Amino acid sequence: MERKLKVSRRRLLEGVATLAVAAGAGWYAAGRGVFDARTGEPFAPWTAFRGRRGGELAELVRAAVLAASPHNTQPWLFEVHPDRIDVFSDRSRSLGTMDPFLREMHIGLGCAIENLALAAGSMGWAPRVELEAGPLPGSDPEGSRALEGAAPRAIRVASVRIEPGAAASPLVEVIARRHTNRGPYQAQRVPGSALQELSRLSEAGSDGEVVWLEHPDQRESFAAHTLRATETIVRDAAMVRDSDAWFRLAPEAVPSHRDGLTLDVMGLGPLLTAAVKLLPRPSAEQMHDDWLRVTREVHLAGDPAVGVIAVRDRYDLGARLRAGRLWQRMHLWATARGIAMHPLNQVPEVIDRERMLGRAPAMERSFTTALGLGDRQLTFAFRLGFPEREGVCGPRRAAEEVIRAA
Ligand SMILES: Cc1cc2nc3c(=O)[nH]c(=O)nc-3n(C[C@H](O)[C@H](O)[C@H](O)COP(=O)(O)O)c2cc1C
C-alpha cells in the first residue's frame, strides 16, 4: 500500500514537472512568436483596404502599402491632394550595397503605384498615372557618387491623378491575397497559355517585356548564373551586412519595425519555421549560407518555370517604375489563378554591384550572352509554379504612417 502511494506520488510529481516544463516551453515559444506570429498590428493592413465607391482618396494608400518591395523595405511615402496622390521614394529605406543605384527601390515604388491605380478603379475613379522623368540624384549610375550627399530623403517619382469614371479591374480582389512564395512548388508546369497571358500584361508601347526561358538549356544556364550570383553575394561582407539589416528574426523586431523579412515568409513550412524560431538568432553569415543552400535545393530544384523582365535601359527611371507596375500586375494575375511567384534577383543585384565597384561587367556579359538577350537588359528575374503551400503575409506599416502632409 505504502509502495503504491509512493509510486503514485512519484507519478504525480513527474506529471507536475512535465506540465511545468511544457508550460515553460510553451511560454518561451509563445514569447518567440512560434505559434502564430502573423497576428496583431503589423498584419492589420492586410484587412484594412475596403475600396468602396464614394470612399476617401486616402483609402487608396491602404492598397498601395500591400505592394511588393525589395526585402520588404516599403520605400514609399504618399501625399494626398484633392485630385491626386503623389508618390515619393523614401531613400532612408535603401538596401545599400544590395541596391546601390536604387533600381530595386524604384521597382518597388512601381509596385505600389500599380496597386494605387488598380484600387482607384475599384473606387469608381479613372486613374491617370504620370511618372517623373529621370535622372534622379543618387540613383543614376553616371552621376550618383557626386550627388549622393546632396540627394534629399524623399523625391517625388509619380502622381496618380484621379478623374471621374470607373476602370474597375478584377485584380483588385487579390491585392490582399498576393504574397511572395519562397516554398517548394509542384512538378506540374504552368501552362504555356498562362505564360502568354502574363506576357500580355506588359503595357502597350512599354520598353519592358517578359522573356520566358523556355528551353531547358536556358533554364539550366539561369540556375547556374543565379547560384554563382548568390555565392558572390554571400562572400561580399558589405552585401551580407546590408541585406541582414532588413531581417526581422527576433519576435519583438516585427511590431517595432513592421517591415523587412521575417522567418514566417522564408517558405520553410510550419514545423521547420517553429523549430528555427526556438534556436538562437543565426549570424548574418549563417543566414546567408542557408539562403544559398535553399536557393539550390528548393528555389532552383525541379527545373521551375523561369521568366525575366528585360528593358532597354535598366537605370532609366521610367523603365524601373514600369517594370515594378508590370511585376505587381503579373503577380496579382497569377495569384487569382492559384499560381505562385518568387523573384530571384541575385543576378541583377550582382550586375549593379560590379558597376558600383567599377569592375568589368562579367555577370552582365555572361548572362546576356548565355540567355540570348541581345540589346535588352535584365532588370528582374523570377520563378513561378503551383505551390505546395500557400504564401504567407509579411508585416506592413499602416497607411497613416506613410502619408505625409501635403
Ligand atoms: C524589386 C524587388 C526585388 C525583389 N527581389 C527578391 C529576391 O531576389 N528574392 C526574394 O525572395 N524576394 C524578392 N522580392 C520580394 C520581396 O522580398 C517581397 O515583395 C517583400 O518581402 C514583401 O512581401 P510580399 O511580396 O509577400 O508582399 C523582391 C521584390 C521586389 C519589388
CSV table of N, CA and C in Angstrom, one decimal, residues 254-341:
chain,number,residue,atom,x,y,z
A,254,VAL,N,9.4,42.5,-35.1
A,254,VAL,CA,8.3,42.6,-36.1
A,254,VAL,C,7.3,43.8,-35.7
A,255,PRO,N,6.8,43.9,-34.5
A,255,PRO,CA,6.0,45.0,-34.2
A,255,PRO,C,6.7,46.3,-34.1
A,256,SER,N,8.0,46.3,-33.8
A,256,SER,CA,8.7,47.6,-33.7
A,256,SER,C,9.0,48.2,-35.1
A,257,HIS,N,9.3,47.3,-36.0
A,257,HIS,CA,9.7,47.8,-37.4
A,257,HIS,C,8.5,47.7,-38.4
A,258,ARG,N,7.8,46.7,-38.3
A,258,ARG,CA,6.6,46.4,-39.3
A,258,ARG,C,7.1,46.4,-40.8
A,259,ASP,N,8.3,45.9,-41.0
A,259,ASP,CA,8.9,45.8,-42.3
A,259,ASP,C,9.8,44.7,-42.4
A,260,GLY,N,10.6,44.5,-43.5
A,260,GLY,CA,11.7,43.5,-43.5
A,260,GLY,C,11.2,42.1,-43.7
A,261,LEU,N,12.2,41.2,-43.6
A,261,LEU,CA,11.9,39.8,-43.8
A,261,LEU,C,11.8,39.0,-42.5
A,262,THR,N,10.7,38.4,-42.3
A,262,THR,CA,10.5,37.6,-41.0
A,262,THR,C,10.8,36.1,-41.3
A,263,LEU,N,10.9,35.3,-40.3
A,263,LEU,CA,11.1,33.8,-40.5
A,263,LEU,C,9.9,33.2,-41.2
A,264,ASP,N,8.7,33.8,-40.9
A,264,ASP,CA,7.5,33.2,-41.5
A,264,ASP,C,7.4,33.2,-43.0
A,265,VAL,N,8.1,34.2,-43.6
A,265,VAL,CA,7.9,34.4,-45.1
A,265,VAL,C,9.0,33.6,-45.8
A,266,MET,N,9.9,32.9,-45.1
A,266,MET,CA,11.0,32.2,-45.8
A,266,MET,C,10.6,31.0,-46.5
A,267,GLY,N,9.4,30.5,-46.3
A,267,GLY,CA,8.9,29.4,-47.1
A,267,GLY,C,9.4,28.1,-46.5
A,268,LEU,N,9.8,28.0,-45.2
A,268,LEU,CA,10.3,26.8,-44.7
A,268,LEU,C,9.3,25.8,-44.3
A,269,GLY,N,8.0,26.2,-44.2
A,269,GLY,CA,7.0,25.3,-43.7
A,269,GLY,C,6.8,25.5,-42.3
A,270,PRO,N,5.6,25.1,-41.7
A,270,PRO,CA,5.2,25.5,-40.3
A,270,PRO,C,6.2,24.8,-39.3
A,271,LEU,N,6.5,23.5,-39.5
A,271,LEU,CA,7.3,22.8,-38.5
A,271,LEU,C,8.7,23.4,-38.4
A,272,LEU,N,9.4,23.5,-39.5
A,272,LEU,CA,10.7,23.9,-39.6
A,272,LEU,C,10.8,25.4,-39.1
A,273,THR,N,9.8,26.2,-39.5
A,273,THR,CA,9.8,27.6,-39.1
A,273,THR,C,9.7,27.7,-37.5
A,274,ALA,N,8.8,26.8,-36.9
A,274,ALA,CA,8.7,26.8,-35.5
A,274,ALA,C,10.0,26.4,-34.8
A,275,ALA,N,10.6,25.4,-35.4
A,275,ALA,CA,11.9,24.9,-34.8
A,275,ALA,C,13.0,25.9,-34.9
A,276,VAL,N,13.1,26.6,-36.0
A,276,VAL,CA,14.1,27.6,-36.2
A,276,VAL,C,13.9,28.8,-35.2
A,277,LYS,N,12.6,29.1,-34.9
A,277,LYS,CA,12.3,30.2,-34.0
A,277,LYS,C,12.8,29.9,-32.6
A,278,LEU,N,12.9,28.6,-32.2
A,278,LEU,CA,13.3,28.3,-30.9
A,278,LEU,C,14.8,28.4,-30.7
A,279,LEU,N,15.6,28.4,-31.8
A,279,LEU,CA,17.0,28.4,-31.8
A,279,LEU,C,17.5,29.9,-31.6
A,280,PRO,N,18.7,30.1,-31.1
A,280,PRO,CA,19.3,31.4,-31.0
A,280,PRO,C,19.4,32.0,-32.4
A,281,ARG,N,19.4,33.4,-32.5
A,281,ARG,CA,19.4,34.0,-33.8
A,281,ARG,C,20.7,33.6,-34.5
A,282,PRO,N,20.6,33.1,-35.8
A,282,PRO,CA,21.8,32.8,-36.5
A,282,PRO,C,22.6,34.1,-36.9
A,283,SER,N,23.8,33.9,-37.2
A,283,SER,CA,24.6,35.1,-37.6
A,283,SER,C,24.2,35.5,-39.0
A,284,ALA,N,24.5,36.7,-39.4
A,284,ALA,CA,24.2,37.2,-40.8
A,284,ALA,C,24.8,36.2,-41.8
A,285,GLU,N,26.1,35.7,-41.5
A,285,GLU,CA,26.8,34.8,-42.5
A,285,GLU,C,26.0,33.5,-42.6
A,286,GLN,N,25.6,33.0,-41.4
A,286,GLN,CA,24.9,31.7,-41.3
A,286,GLN,C,23.6,31.8,-42.1
A,287,MET,N,22.8,32.9,-41.9
A,287,MET,CA,21.6,33.1,-42.6
A,287,MET,C,21.8,33.1,-44.1
A,288,HIS,N,22.8,33.8,-44.6
A,288,HIS,CA,23.0,33.9,-46.0
A,288,HIS,C,23.6,32.6,-46.6
A,289,ASP,N,24.4,31.8,-45.8
A,289,ASP,CA,24.8,30.5,-46.3
A,289,ASP,C,23.6,29.6,-46.4
A,290,ASP,N,22.6,29.7,-45.5
A,290,ASP,CA,21.4,28.9,-45.6
A,290,ASP,C,20.6,29.3,-46.8
A,291,TRP,N,20.6,30.6,-47.1
A,291,TRP,CA,19.9,31.1,-48.3
A,291,TRP,C,20.5,30.5,-49.6
A,292,LEU,N,21.8,30.4,-49.6
A,292,LEU,CA,22.5,29.8,-50.8
A,292,LEU,C,22.0,28.3,-50.9
A,293,ARG,N,22.0,27.6,-49.8
A,293,ARG,CA,21.6,26.2,-49.8
A,293,ARG,C,20.1,26.1,-50.3
A,294,VAL,N,19.2,26.9,-49.8
A,294,VAL,CA,17.8,26.8,-50.1
A,294,VAL,C,17.6,27.2,-51.6
A,295,THR,N,18.4,28.2,-52.0
A,295,THR,CA,18.3,28.6,-53.5
A,295,THR,C,18.6,27.4,-54.3
A,296,ARG,N,19.6,26.6,-54.0
A,296,ARG,CA,20.0,25.4,-54.8
A,296,ARG,C,19.0,24.3,-54.6
A,297,GLU,N,18.6,24.0,-53.3
A,297,GLU,CA,17.8,22.8,-53.1
A,297,GLU,C,16.3,23.0,-53.2
A,298,VAL,N,15.8,24.2,-53.1
A,298,VAL,CA,14.4,24.4,-53.2
A,298,VAL,C,14.0,25.3,-54.4
A,299,HIS,N,14.6,26.5,-54.4
A,299,HIS,CA,14.1,27.5,-55.4
A,299,HIS,C,14.4,27.1,-56.8
A,300,LEU,N,15.6,26.5,-57.0
A,300,LEU,CA,16.0,26.1,-58.4
A,300,LEU,C,15.9,24.7,-58.6
A,301,ALA,N,15.4,23.9,-57.6
A,301,ALA,CA,15.3,22.4,-57.8
A,301,ALA,C,14.1,22.1,-58.7
A,302,GLY,N,14.1,21.1,-59.4
A,302,GLY,CA,13.0,20.6,-60.2
A,302,GLY,C,12.7,21.4,-61.4
A,303,ASP,N,13.7,22.2,-61.9
A,303,ASP,CA,13.6,22.9,-63.2
A,303,ASP,C,12.3,23.7,-63.3
A,304,PRO,N,12.1,24.7,-62.4
A,304,PRO,CA,10.9,25.5,-62.4
A,304,PRO,C,10.8,26.4,-63.6
A,305,ALA,N,9.6,26.9,-63.9
A,305,ALA,CA,9.4,27.8,-65.0
A,305,ALA,C,10.0,29.1,-64.5
A,306,VAL,N,10.8,29.8,-65.4
A,306,VAL,CA,11.5,31.0,-65.0
A,306,VAL,C,11.3,32.0,-66.1
A,307,GLY,N,11.1,33.3,-65.7
A,307,GLY,CA,11.0,34.4,-66.6
A,307,GLY,C,11.8,35.6,-66.1
A,308,VAL,N,12.1,36.5,-67.0
A,308,VAL,CA,12.8,37.7,-66.6
A,308,VAL,C,12.1,38.9,-67.3
A,309,ILE,N,12.2,40.1,-66.6
A,309,ILE,CA,11.7,41.3,-67.2
A,309,ILE,C,12.9,42.0,-67.8
A,310,ALA,N,12.9,42.3,-69.1
A,310,ALA,CA,14.0,42.9,-69.7
A,310,ALA,C,13.6,44.3,-70.2
A,311,VAL,N,14.5,45.2,-70.2
A,311,VAL,CA,14.2,46.6,-70.6
A,311,VAL,C,15.4,47.1,-71.5
A,312,ARG,N,15.2,48.3,-72.1
A,312,ARG,CA,16.3,48.8,-72.9
A,312,ARG,C,17.4,49.4,-72.0
A,313,ASP,N,16.9,50.1,-70.9
A,313,ASP,CA,17.9,50.7,-70.0
A,313,ASP,C,17.5,50.5,-68.6
A,314,ARG,N,18.2,49.6,-67.8
A,314,ARG,CA,17.7,49.3,-66.5
A,314,ARG,C,17.8,50.4,-65.5
A,315,TYR,N,18.6,51.5,-65.8
A,315,TYR,CA,18.8,52.6,-64.9
A,315,TYR,C,17.8,53.7,-65.2
A,316,ASP,N,17.1,53.6,-66.3
A,316,ASP,CA,16.1,54.7,-66.6
A,316,ASP,C,15.0,54.7,-65.6
A,317,LEU,N,14.6,55.8,-65.1
A,317,LEU,CA,13.6,55.9,-64.0
A,317,LEU,C,12.3,55.3,-64.5
A,318,GLY,N,11.8,55.7,-65.7
A,318,GLY,CA,10.5,55.2,-66.2
A,318,GLY,C,10.6,53.7,-66.3
A,319,ALA,N,11.7,53.2,-66.8
A,319,ALA,CA,11.8,51.7,-67.0
A,319,ALA,C,11.7,51.0,-65.7
A,320,ARG,N,12.3,51.5,-64.6
A,320,ARG,CA,12.2,50.9,-63.3
A,320,ARG,C,10.8,50.9,-62.8
A,321,LEU,N,10.1,52.1,-62.9
A,321,LEU,CA,8.8,52.2,-62.3
A,321,LEU,C,7.8,51.3,-63.1
A,322,ARG,N,8.0,51.3,-64.5
A,322,ARG,CA,7.1,50.4,-65.3
A,322,ARG,C,7.3,48.9,-65.0
A,323,ALA,N,8.6,48.6,-64.8
A,323,ALA,CA,8.9,47.2,-64.5
A,323,ALA,C,8.2,46.8,-63.2
A,324,GLY,N,8.2,47.7,-62.2
A,324,GLY,CA,7.5,47.4,-61.0
A,324,GLY,C,6.0,47.2,-61.2
A,325,ARG,N,5.4,48.1,-61.9
A,325,ARG,CA,4.0,48.0,-62.2
A,325,ARG,C,3.7,46.7,-62.9
A,326,LEU,N,4.5,46.3,-63.8
A,326,LEU,CA,4.3,45.0,-64.5
A,326,LEU,C,4.4,43.9,-63.6
A,327,TRP,N,5.5,43.9,-62.7
A,327,TRP,CA,5.7,42.7,-61.8
A,327,TRP,C,4.4,42.6,-60.9
A,328,GLN,N,4.0,43.7,-60.3
A,328,GLN,CA,2.8,43.7,-59.4
A,328,GLN,C,1.6,43.1,-60.1
A,329,ARG,N,1.4,43.6,-61.4
A,329,ARG,CA,0.2,43.2,-62.1
A,329,ARG,C,0.3,41.7,-62.4
A,330,MET,N,1.5,41.2,-62.8
A,330,MET,CA,1.6,39.8,-63.1
A,330,MET,C,1.4,39.0,-61.9
A,331,HIS,N,1.9,39.4,-60.8
A,331,HIS,CA,1.8,38.6,-59.5
A,331,HIS,C,0.3,38.6,-59.1
A,332,LEU,N,-0.4,39.7,-59.3
A,332,LEU,CA,-1.8,39.7,-58.9
A,332,LEU,C,-2.6,38.7,-59.9
A,333,TRP,N,-2.3,38.8,-61.1
A,333,TRP,CA,-2.9,37.9,-62.1
A,333,TRP,C,-2.7,36.5,-61.8
A,334,ALA,N,-1.4,36.1,-61.4
A,334,ALA,CA,-1.1,34.8,-61.1
A,334,ALA,C,-1.8,34.3,-59.8
A,335,THR,N,-1.8,35.2,-58.8
A,335,THR,CA,-2.5,34.9,-57.5
A,335,THR,C,-3.9,34.5,-57.8
A,336,ALA,N,-4.6,35.2,-58.6
A,336,ALA,CA,-6.0,35.0,-58.9
A,336,ALA,C,-6.2,33.6,-59.5
A,337,ARG,N,-5.2,33.0,-60.1
A,337,ARG,CA,-5.3,31.7,-60.7
A,337,ARG,C,-4.5,30.6,-59.9
A,338,GLY,N,-4.2,30.9,-58.7
A,338,GLY,CA,-3.5,29.9,-57.9
A,338,GLY,C,-2.1,29.6,-58.2
A,339,ILE,N,-1.5,30.5,-59.0
A,339,ILE,CA,0.0,30.3,-59.4
A,339,ILE,C,0.8,31.2,-58.5
A,340,ALA,N,1.9,30.5,-57.9
A,340,ALA,CA,2.8,31.3,-57.0
A,340,ALA,C,3.9,31.9,-57.8
A,341,MET,N,4.5,33.0,-57.2
A,341,MET,CA,5.6,33.6,-57.9
A,341,MET,C,6.7,34.0,-56.8
